[in-house]
Amino acid sequence: DTIKAAMSFIYSAKSRGDTPAMYPSLAGSVLAAYNGTLRKFHLVDFDDLLLYANQVLEHNHVLEQVRGEYPYLLVDEFQDLNQLQMSLVLRLQTGMGRVTAVGDERQSIFAFRGASCEHNFATFLSHFVDAKVGRVGASDRDQDRGQGQEPVAGTMASLTRNYRSHQSIVDLGNIVARETGRGSALLERLRVPLTAQPSAPVVPVAVWSSRDKQSEATRIVRRISQLLRMGDCQPKDITVISRVLNFGSYRPTGLIEQGLLREGIPFVVRGGASALKSPRMQAMMSLVRVVANSDDDVAAEKCLDTIVKDIGPAAKLKIQEFASNRLPMPSLYGRMRLAVQSTVLPKHSRASLQAFVVHVDRCAQLALSGEATLRGLLRMLYDEYVKEVDEPEDPRAPVGQRTRPPDAIWEMIDAIADSLASATPGGVSAGDSDDEHLDQGGARSEWSGRSVDPDGPCSMQALHLFSSQMCLLSSSAEDKGRVTRAGNKKAMKKDKASDGPGSDGEEEEDSNAVVITTVHQAKGLEWEHV
């Protein structure tokens, strides 16, 4: 993807303050063309703001005025500064030393945006900690003029207490930090061992090594199922964290999502769109609902909008209004049946609608008669109508990989069908009380305690169960942007009764689902099991 590569080069170059003259002709011309386009429209980007601020401060009278207005400088999240931002720190505080930087190089996750973590720490230590800067007992004016007592070196203090993690997690972090910092004098100096805040009993940390992605996914899903069967936690107390959620069309957590679907365990994806919310999956859901229940007007309208070809707004309105004066008024799908028998629609629209109605009726008949398996029936519906539904493109992915492959969506549907073979959906054991089989709205789950063989003879009941399971999982996958607090309800109630850290007296409700997210999205959040 030429455009993506060009923009990545431009952002990287500008974050360092590089000019076109510093590059070979082709690369330099690309950078010059980008900058020229900005100037043409009297625009600046973020890196321009930093670059121009540095250029303005090259004038001594301006620098003195700014130093006078802002004699002290506090820099937070120091590890995320790029070279232009670091240059501003040096211009404002070199020779003065009235600067405090707070940062942790182990939390540096913005190198892709131009953050130069190790360079910044090395520069800061050499200029403000190891060098002699500032003057004890001197007034601000005297210090600016170089007068006063002898200069002194700055100091570096390490914050070594971790207030959020169990000791076992802190110990593992110390090991990783020590081993990955060997051979670097800077990292060995910065990476001071941490200690944990004394709290709950230590939770063991397991380090796994899997031979391939399938065995890794299987092991993770098996562990999640085990935790839920033990009853010590809920799905929302568990998270799966990945570095990223998408590499072009490849999804690192895809096999884990399929495994959770097969187990009937609800999950929500944060930091990326779940395949359960994709247009093809939503279209499949609507189509199955219409086959299972021809009176489902919401699903029928969704099919008209996304599946049936040659039906525009005008044709859709004619179908909705057709036979609307009959008593009782037919369902929307019933009006679709009647419309194909009339001349109310243009010929091409009527032909397309008729083909859809015939296909839906045939699939409904196969479900009633048991002449097809559930999996076979779902495949017929998918291949005929859902496979060609348009998916939005991801402009960040390479050309040719900007939409999910059709087979990837079918694999998710196939996994949901497999989940019906278990009588323990959503991690609920068959021996739990009836209260545990209530859905989020308080209604009794239609299929709890039952199992369906997806490769056995289909039935309308099986189709209903598949539809219910698909809707339930899709609803759980919708991220409403609310934060799930760690711990089960008993732990939360205990926190409320206490006055300790984290007991703010409020419990934020969220869907009870396993969270699949990224390292960046998870920063600052807490779960019982990761």
XYZ file of C-alpha atoms in Angstrom:
530
model
C 0.000 0.000 0.000
C 2.006 2.955 -1.327
C -0.056 5.671 0.351
C 0.137 4.007 3.754
C 3.911 3.578 3.450
C 4.338 7.204 2.351
C 2.302 8.586 5.264
C 4.197 6.404 7.740
C 7.480 7.813 6.399
C 6.172 11.398 6.560
C 4.959 11.101 10.175
C 8.207 9.461 11.272
C 10.361 12.081 9.555
C 8.390 15.056 10.845
C 8.355 13.781 14.436
C 12.177 14.043 14.327
C 12.145 17.466 12.712
C 13.735 16.166 9.498
C 13.685 18.248 6.308
C 13.377 17.067 2.665
C 17.057 17.886 2.062
C 18.056 15.151 4.500
C 16.673 12.372 2.248
C 17.333 10.945 -1.226
C 15.475 12.591 -4.104
C 12.334 10.419 -4.112
C 11.777 10.370 -0.350
C 12.679 14.054 -0.101
C 10.222 14.980 -2.842
C 7.414 13.095 -1.065
C 8.065 14.988 2.173
C 8.369 18.287 0.301
C 5.089 17.668 -1.569
C 3.270 16.951 1.698
C 4.621 20.093 3.360
C 3.909 22.132 0.223
C 0.279 21.004 0.181
C -0.146 22.081 3.802
C 1.311 25.508 3.066
C -0.868 25.897 -0.032
C -3.973 25.659 2.112
C -2.465 27.595 5.050
C -2.480 24.509 7.280
C -0.130 23.033 9.859
C -0.143 19.583 11.411
C 0.797 18.692 14.988
C 4.478 18.177 14.214
C 4.568 21.592 12.501
C 3.365 23.199 15.741
C 6.274 21.590 17.592
C 8.772 22.439 14.846
C 7.739 26.104 14.655
C 7.782 26.405 18.473
C 11.403 25.229 18.440
C 12.259 27.667 15.658
C 10.674 30.602 17.499
C 12.651 29.770 20.644
C 15.903 29.996 18.673
C 15.547 33.777 19.084
C 17.116 34.651 22.429
C 14.746 37.486 23.291
C 11.744 35.194 22.766
C 13.368 32.393 24.777
C 14.106 34.744 27.697
C 10.534 36.021 27.699
C 9.049 32.498 27.702
C 11.468 31.345 30.411
C 10.411 34.356 32.490
C 6.725 33.504 32.140
C 7.224 29.781 32.754
C 10.247 29.339 35.048
C 9.249 25.808 36.103
C 8.415 22.837 33.912
C 6.633 19.579 34.777
C 6.537 16.845 32.124
C 4.186 13.909 32.637
C 4.259 10.652 30.612
C 7.841 11.546 29.731
C 8.410 8.240 27.922
C 5.943 9.281 25.193
C 7.757 12.443 24.049
C 9.104 12.585 20.517
C 12.345 14.346 19.598
C 10.690 17.687 18.823
C 9.009 17.743 22.224
C 12.288 16.804 23.893
C 13.948 19.692 22.077
C 11.418 22.083 23.635
C 12.282 20.780 27.113
C 15.989 21.331 26.454
C 15.477 24.861 25.080
C 13.357 25.923 28.036
C 15.426 24.373 30.847
C 19.078 23.818 29.792
C 21.288 25.590 32.339
C 18.321 26.166 34.668
C 17.342 22.718 35.915
C 13.904 23.664 37.223
C 12.278 20.735 35.471
C 10.641 17.571 36.786
C 9.941 14.651 34.477
C 7.664 11.757 35.448
C 7.832 8.670 33.291
C 8.359 4.935 33.020
C 10.235 3.575 30.023
C 8.517 0.215 30.560
C 5.217 1.885 29.656
C 6.453 3.252 26.349
C 3.910 2.148 23.717
C 3.988 5.081 21.279
C 7.146 4.382 19.290
C 4.921 4.052 16.201
C 3.995 7.723 16.702
C 7.601 8.856 16.930
C 8.211 8.565 20.688
C 11.978 8.209 21.279
C 11.918 6.798 24.802
C 15.511 5.698 25.441
C 16.929 8.783 23.688
C 14.802 11.047 25.881
C 15.788 9.391 29.173
C 19.465 9.380 28.245
C 19.302 13.047 27.254
C 17.424 14.085 30.382
C 19.818 12.244 32.697
C 22.872 13.762 31.040
C 21.482 17.322 31.037
C 19.605 17.546 34.327
C 20.570 14.688 36.662
C 24.232 13.883 36.067
C 25.220 17.422 35.006
C 25.592 20.281 37.463
C 22.688 22.614 36.875
C 20.851 25.200 38.970
C 22.283 27.153 41.891
C 21.324 26.704 45.535
C 20.277 29.881 47.316
C 20.152 32.021 44.176
C 17.150 34.068 43.191
C 15.508 33.387 39.865
C 17.096 36.529 38.391
C 20.548 35.643 39.720
C 20.248 32.103 38.462
C 19.295 33.329 34.989
C 22.423 35.495 35.011
C 24.647 32.657 36.206
C 25.166 34.214 39.679
C 24.737 32.670 43.122
C 26.224 29.692 44.931
C 27.874 26.668 43.370
C 25.780 24.636 40.912
C 24.450 21.280 42.082
C 23.385 18.127 40.257
C 19.790 17.087 39.890
C 18.370 13.926 41.398
C 16.486 10.865 40.220
C 13.955 9.141 42.472
C 12.431 5.748 41.710
C 8.852 4.968 42.676
C 9.084 1.292 43.555
C 5.681 0.491 45.072
C 3.048 -1.025 42.757
C -0.436 -0.438 44.172
C -2.457 -2.341 41.552
C -1.001 -5.824 41.090
C -0.454 -8.993 43.105
C 3.104 -9.760 44.189
C 3.347 -12.653 41.706
C 2.604 -10.344 38.776
C 5.119 -7.777 40.047
C 7.737 -10.524 40.441
C 7.173 -11.683 36.864
C 7.429 -8.097 35.623
C 10.721 -7.678 37.472
C 12.107 -10.802 35.804
C 11.054 -9.670 32.319
C 12.433 -6.149 32.907
C 15.747 -7.487 34.172
C 16.255 -10.028 31.394
C 15.283 -7.675 28.544
C 17.431 -4.855 29.931
C 20.681 -6.798 30.144
C 23.576 -5.170 28.295
C 22.102 -1.667 28.448
C 23.572 0.551 31.148
C 20.663 2.964 30.736
C 17.941 0.328 31.156
C 19.710 -1.311 34.078
C 19.808 2.093 35.760
C 16.138 2.867 35.110
C 14.615 -0.547 35.807
C 14.599 -0.633 39.588
C 12.835 -3.748 41.007
C 9.277 -3.088 42.165
C 7.393 -4.327 45.213
C 3.672 -4.911 45.563
C 1.256 -3.392 48.029
C 0.408 -6.079 50.633
C -3.128 -7.174 49.841
C -5.033 -10.349 48.982
C -3.409 -13.797 48.844
C -0.923 -14.158 46.026
C -2.378 -15.430 42.762
C -0.043 -17.699 40.784
C 1.143 -16.592 37.352
C 1.489 -19.239 34.647
C 3.752 -18.891 31.612
C 2.603 -21.001 28.654
C 4.343 -21.942 25.444
C 2.141 -23.231 22.619
C 3.281 -24.970 19.442
C 0.880 -23.033 17.209
C -1.991 -20.538 17.264
C -4.673 -23.250 17.330
C -3.276 -24.972 20.413
C -2.825 -21.584 22.067
C -6.471 -20.640 21.445
C -7.707 -24.045 22.609
C -5.771 -23.760 25.852
C -6.994 -20.225 26.568
C -10.644 -21.103 25.922
C -10.341 -24.270 28.029
C -8.948 -22.210 30.913
C -11.759 -19.644 30.641
C -14.375 -22.431 30.633
C -12.730 -23.973 33.694
C -12.796 -20.683 35.602
C -16.489 -20.186 34.849
C -17.407 -23.748 35.812
C -15.638 -23.304 39.146
C -18.062 -20.443 39.867
C -15.494 -18.148 41.435
C -15.874 -15.452 38.795
C -18.146 -14.144 36.065
C -17.260 -13.705 32.372
C -16.722 -9.955 32.879
C -13.937 -10.730 35.387
C -11.830 -12.265 32.595
C -9.885 -10.567 29.799
C -7.754 -11.685 26.859
C -5.151 -9.056 25.951
C -3.367 -8.935 22.596
C -0.760 -6.510 21.255
C -3.120 -5.628 18.407
C -6.428 -7.024 17.154
C -5.769 -6.864 13.430
C -2.812 -7.428 11.088
C -4.511 -6.626 7.785
C -7.041 -9.423 7.326
C -5.413 -11.608 10.015
C -6.965 -11.430 13.466
C -4.689 -12.766 16.243
C -7.650 -13.414 18.564
C -9.878 -14.897 15.846
C -9.422 -18.520 16.922
C -10.035 -17.562 20.546
C -13.284 -15.825 19.559
C -14.379 -18.917 17.639
C -13.556 -21.107 20.635
C -15.599 -18.905 22.955
C -18.503 -19.061 20.527
C -18.337 -22.844 20.457
C -18.485 -22.879 24.255
C -21.372 -20.398 24.245
C -19.337 -17.899 26.280
C -20.273 -14.253 25.546
C -17.444 -11.826 24.827
C -16.959 -8.182 23.912
C -14.158 -6.785 21.736
C -12.630 -3.443 22.740
C -10.148 -1.626 20.562
C -11.496 -3.267 17.401
C -14.767 -4.323 15.855
C -16.066 -7.783 16.681
C -16.901 -9.999 13.716
C -20.243 -10.575 15.447
C -21.146 -6.951 14.661
C -20.050 -7.103 11.011
C -22.604 -6.450 8.217
C -22.440 -10.061 7.037
C -23.042 -11.428 10.528
C -25.942 -9.027 11.084
C -27.409 -9.974 7.713
C -27.135 -13.663 8.595
C -28.872 -13.037 11.889
C -31.790 -11.290 10.170
C -32.091 -13.995 7.531
C -32.178 -16.812 10.100
C -34.783 -14.926 12.123
C -37.057 -14.562 9.086
C -36.763 -18.270 8.244
C -37.471 -19.193 11.862
C -40.297 -16.668 12.266
C -41.954 -15.084 9.225
C -43.743 -12.596 11.509
C -40.459 -10.923 12.522
C -40.939 -7.552 10.792
C -37.671 -6.059 12.079
C -35.622 -8.900 10.593
C -37.615 -8.841 7.350
C -36.957 -5.117 6.905
C -33.236 -5.688 7.533
C -33.263 -8.323 4.779
C -34.911 -5.871 2.389
C -32.234 -3.298 3.163
C -29.151 -5.506 2.966
C -29.866 -8.822 1.252
C -32.556 -8.537 -1.426
C -31.104 -6.942 -4.538
C -32.821 -4.334 -6.729
C -35.014 -3.088 -3.871
C -34.536 0.646 -3.431
C -36.383 3.061 -1.116
C -39.347 3.427 -3.497
C -39.801 -0.324 -3.973
C -39.424 -0.907 -0.230
C -42.166 1.645 0.484
C -44.507 -0.049 -2.001
C -43.941 -3.412 -0.298
C -44.559 -1.938 3.158
C -47.794 -0.265 2.038
C -49.054 -3.217 -0.027
C -52.151 -4.873 1.470
C -51.758 -2.687 4.558
C -55.533 -2.132 4.630
C -56.242 -5.818 5.129
C -57.450 -6.978 8.511
C -55.547 -8.448 10.111
C -52.650 -6.754 8.364
C -50.121 -9.300 7.076
C -46.577 -9.300 8.426
C -43.936 -7.559 6.329
C -42.782 -10.923 4.987
C -46.417 -11.760 4.188
C -46.685 -8.516 2.211
C -43.474 -9.473 0.392
C -45.157 -12.732 -0.650
C -48.217 -10.876 -1.871
C -46.178 -8.219 -3.688
C -44.441 -10.763 -5.935
C -47.853 -11.971 -7.092
C -48.838 -8.467 -8.216
C -47.504 -5.854 -10.598
C -46.853 -3.229 -7.919
C -43.085 -3.610 -8.344
C -40.895 -3.149 -11.434
C -40.061 -6.405 -13.195
C -36.434 -6.669 -12.018
C -37.372 -5.830 -8.409
C -40.207 -8.346 -8.444
C -37.932 -11.080 -9.824
C -35.314 -10.454 -7.133
C -37.906 -10.407 -4.351
C -39.534 -13.580 -5.674
C -36.212 -15.431 -5.660
C -35.684 -14.356 -2.039
C -39.164 -15.462 -0.937
C -38.807 -18.832 -2.687
C -35.434 -19.437 -1.027
C -36.670 -18.489 2.459
C -39.810 -20.652 2.118
C -37.728 -23.598 0.911
C -35.340 -23.308 3.860
C -38.273 -23.052 6.281
C -39.767 -26.212 4.761
C -36.431 -28.051 5.101
C -36.306 -27.061 8.768
C -39.868 -28.277 9.356
C -39.330 -31.589 7.571
C -35.865 -32.333 8.913
C -34.580 -33.031 5.420
C -31.431 -30.963 6.048
C -28.997 -30.612 8.929
C -28.838 -27.339 10.831
C -25.286 -26.731 9.607
C -26.265 -27.543 6.024
C -29.258 -25.205 6.186
C -27.135 -22.382 7.570
C -24.592 -22.925 4.799
C -27.356 -22.689 2.168
C -28.536 -19.366 3.593
C -25.005 -18.024 3.874
C -23.855 -18.998 0.379
C -26.997 -17.788 -1.342
C -27.356 -14.338 0.232
C -24.930 -13.441 3.030
C -21.576 -14.205 1.414
C -21.873 -11.296 -1.025
C -23.020 -8.663 1.484
C -20.662 -5.685 1.346
C -18.233 -5.243 4.221
C -16.700 -1.835 5.039
C -13.043 -1.554 4.104
C -10.232 -0.999 6.576
C -8.054 1.673 4.886
C -5.116 0.737 7.141
C -4.929 -2.814 5.802
C -2.919 -3.804 2.716
C -4.669 -3.689 -0.649
C -6.607 -6.905 -1.215
C -6.972 -7.505 2.546
C -9.214 -4.605 3.525
C -12.340 -6.659 4.241
C -12.777 -9.858 6.201
C -12.571 -12.934 3.974
C -16.080 -14.449 3.557
C -14.861 -17.722 5.036
C -13.850 -15.931 8.248
C -17.471 -14.928 8.867
C -18.705 -18.413 8.061
C -16.232 -19.862 10.581
C -17.828 -17.699 13.271
C -21.320 -18.884 12.269
C -20.078 -22.464 12.237
C -18.685 -21.983 15.749
C -22.054 -20.709 17.016
C -23.709 -23.823 15.543
C -21.180 -25.976 17.404
C -22.002 -24.160 20.654
C -25.534 -25.610 20.487
C -24.101 -29.087 20.996
C -23.333 -28.092 24.599
C -26.098 -27.894 27.179
C -24.110 -25.320 29.162
C -24.260 -22.017 27.251
C -22.561 -18.901 28.543
C -20.434 -20.859 30.988
C -23.496 -21.831 33.058
C -23.354 -25.367 34.358
C -26.324 -27.672 33.894
C -26.584 -28.098 37.649
C -27.021 -24.410 38.437
C -30.263 -23.127 39.866
C -33.016 -21.852 37.637
C -32.139 -18.292 38.564
C -28.838 -18.710 36.740
C -30.679 -19.335 33.476
C -32.182 -15.859 33.321
C -30.872 -13.621 30.567
C -29.749 -10.034 31.092
C -33.308 -8.733 30.854
C -34.567 -11.195 33.443
C -36.345 -13.431 30.943
C -35.787 -17.171 31.079
C -33.324 -18.378 28.452
C -35.265 -20.324 25.841
C -32.648 -22.989 25.340
C -30.859 -23.341 28.671
C -30.211 -26.948 29.539
C -30.892 -28.207 25.999
C -28.460 -29.350 23.349
C -28.729 -29.577 19.579
C -26.684 -31.669 17.182
C -25.797 -29.246 14.348
C -25.108 -32.207 12.066
C -28.312 -34.041 12.891
C -31.732 -33.509 11.264
C -32.742 -29.867 11.537
C -35.966 -28.699 13.157
C -37.677 -25.371 13.520
C -36.870 -25.528 17.218
C -33.173 -25.941 16.437
C -33.335 -22.928 14.121
C -35.005 -20.906 16.877
C -32.291 -21.948 19.328
C -29.541 -20.984 16.890
C -31.216 -17.612 16.299
C -31.506 -16.981 20.047
C -27.882 -17.924 20.660
C -26.670 -15.746 17.791
C -28.646 -12.733 19.035
C -27.457 -13.241 22.611
C -23.795 -13.422 21.647
C -24.087 -10.471 19.270
C -25.720 -8.373 21.973
C -22.947 -9.278 24.424
C -20.327 -8.288 21.842
C -21.638 -4.722 21.653
C -19.183 -2.487 23.475
C -21.101 0.343 25.120
C -17.887 2.012 26.251
C -18.397 1.437 29.963
C -15.627 0.196 32.194
C -15.935 -3.156 33.915
C -14.529 -3.063 37.421
C -12.516 -6.013 38.596
C -13.914 -8.581 40.973
C -17.197 -10.354 41.465
C -20.214 -8.852 43.176
C -19.251 -10.185 46.590
C -15.824 -8.551 46.298
C -17.424 -5.292 45.173
C -19.789 -5.256 48.138
C -16.857 -5.870 50.426
C -14.984 -2.943 48.846
C -17.992 -0.682 49.372
C -18.142 -1.569 53.039
C -14.478 -0.715 53.442
C -12.772 2.580 52.964
C -9.768 1.204 51.116
C -8.369 2.128 47.716
C -10.782 1.678 44.860
C -13.956 1.712 46.967
C -15.674 4.685 45.428
C -19.115 3.486 46.441
C -20.259 3.048 42.852
C -20.606 -0.099 40.814
C -20.589 0.385 37.056
C -22.818 -2.060 35.220
C -21.651 -3.619 31.984
C -22.505 -6.624 29.886
C -21.411 -9.806 31.593
C -18.936 -10.891 28.932
C -15.284 -11.815 28.583
C -13.319 -8.783 27.373
C -10.984 -9.141 24.381
C -8.831 -6.052 24.080
C -5.398 -4.590 23.327
C -2.497 -3.638 25.577
C -3.205 0.024 24.856
C -6.946 -0.201 25.606
C -6.304 -2.174 28.812
C -3.914 0.361 30.313
C -5.174 1.392 33.734
C -7.955 -1.215 33.915
C -8.132 -4.267 36.175
C -9.497 -7.824 35.910
C -9.337 -10.861 38.159
C -8.070 -13.171 35.403
C -5.913 -12.115 32.442
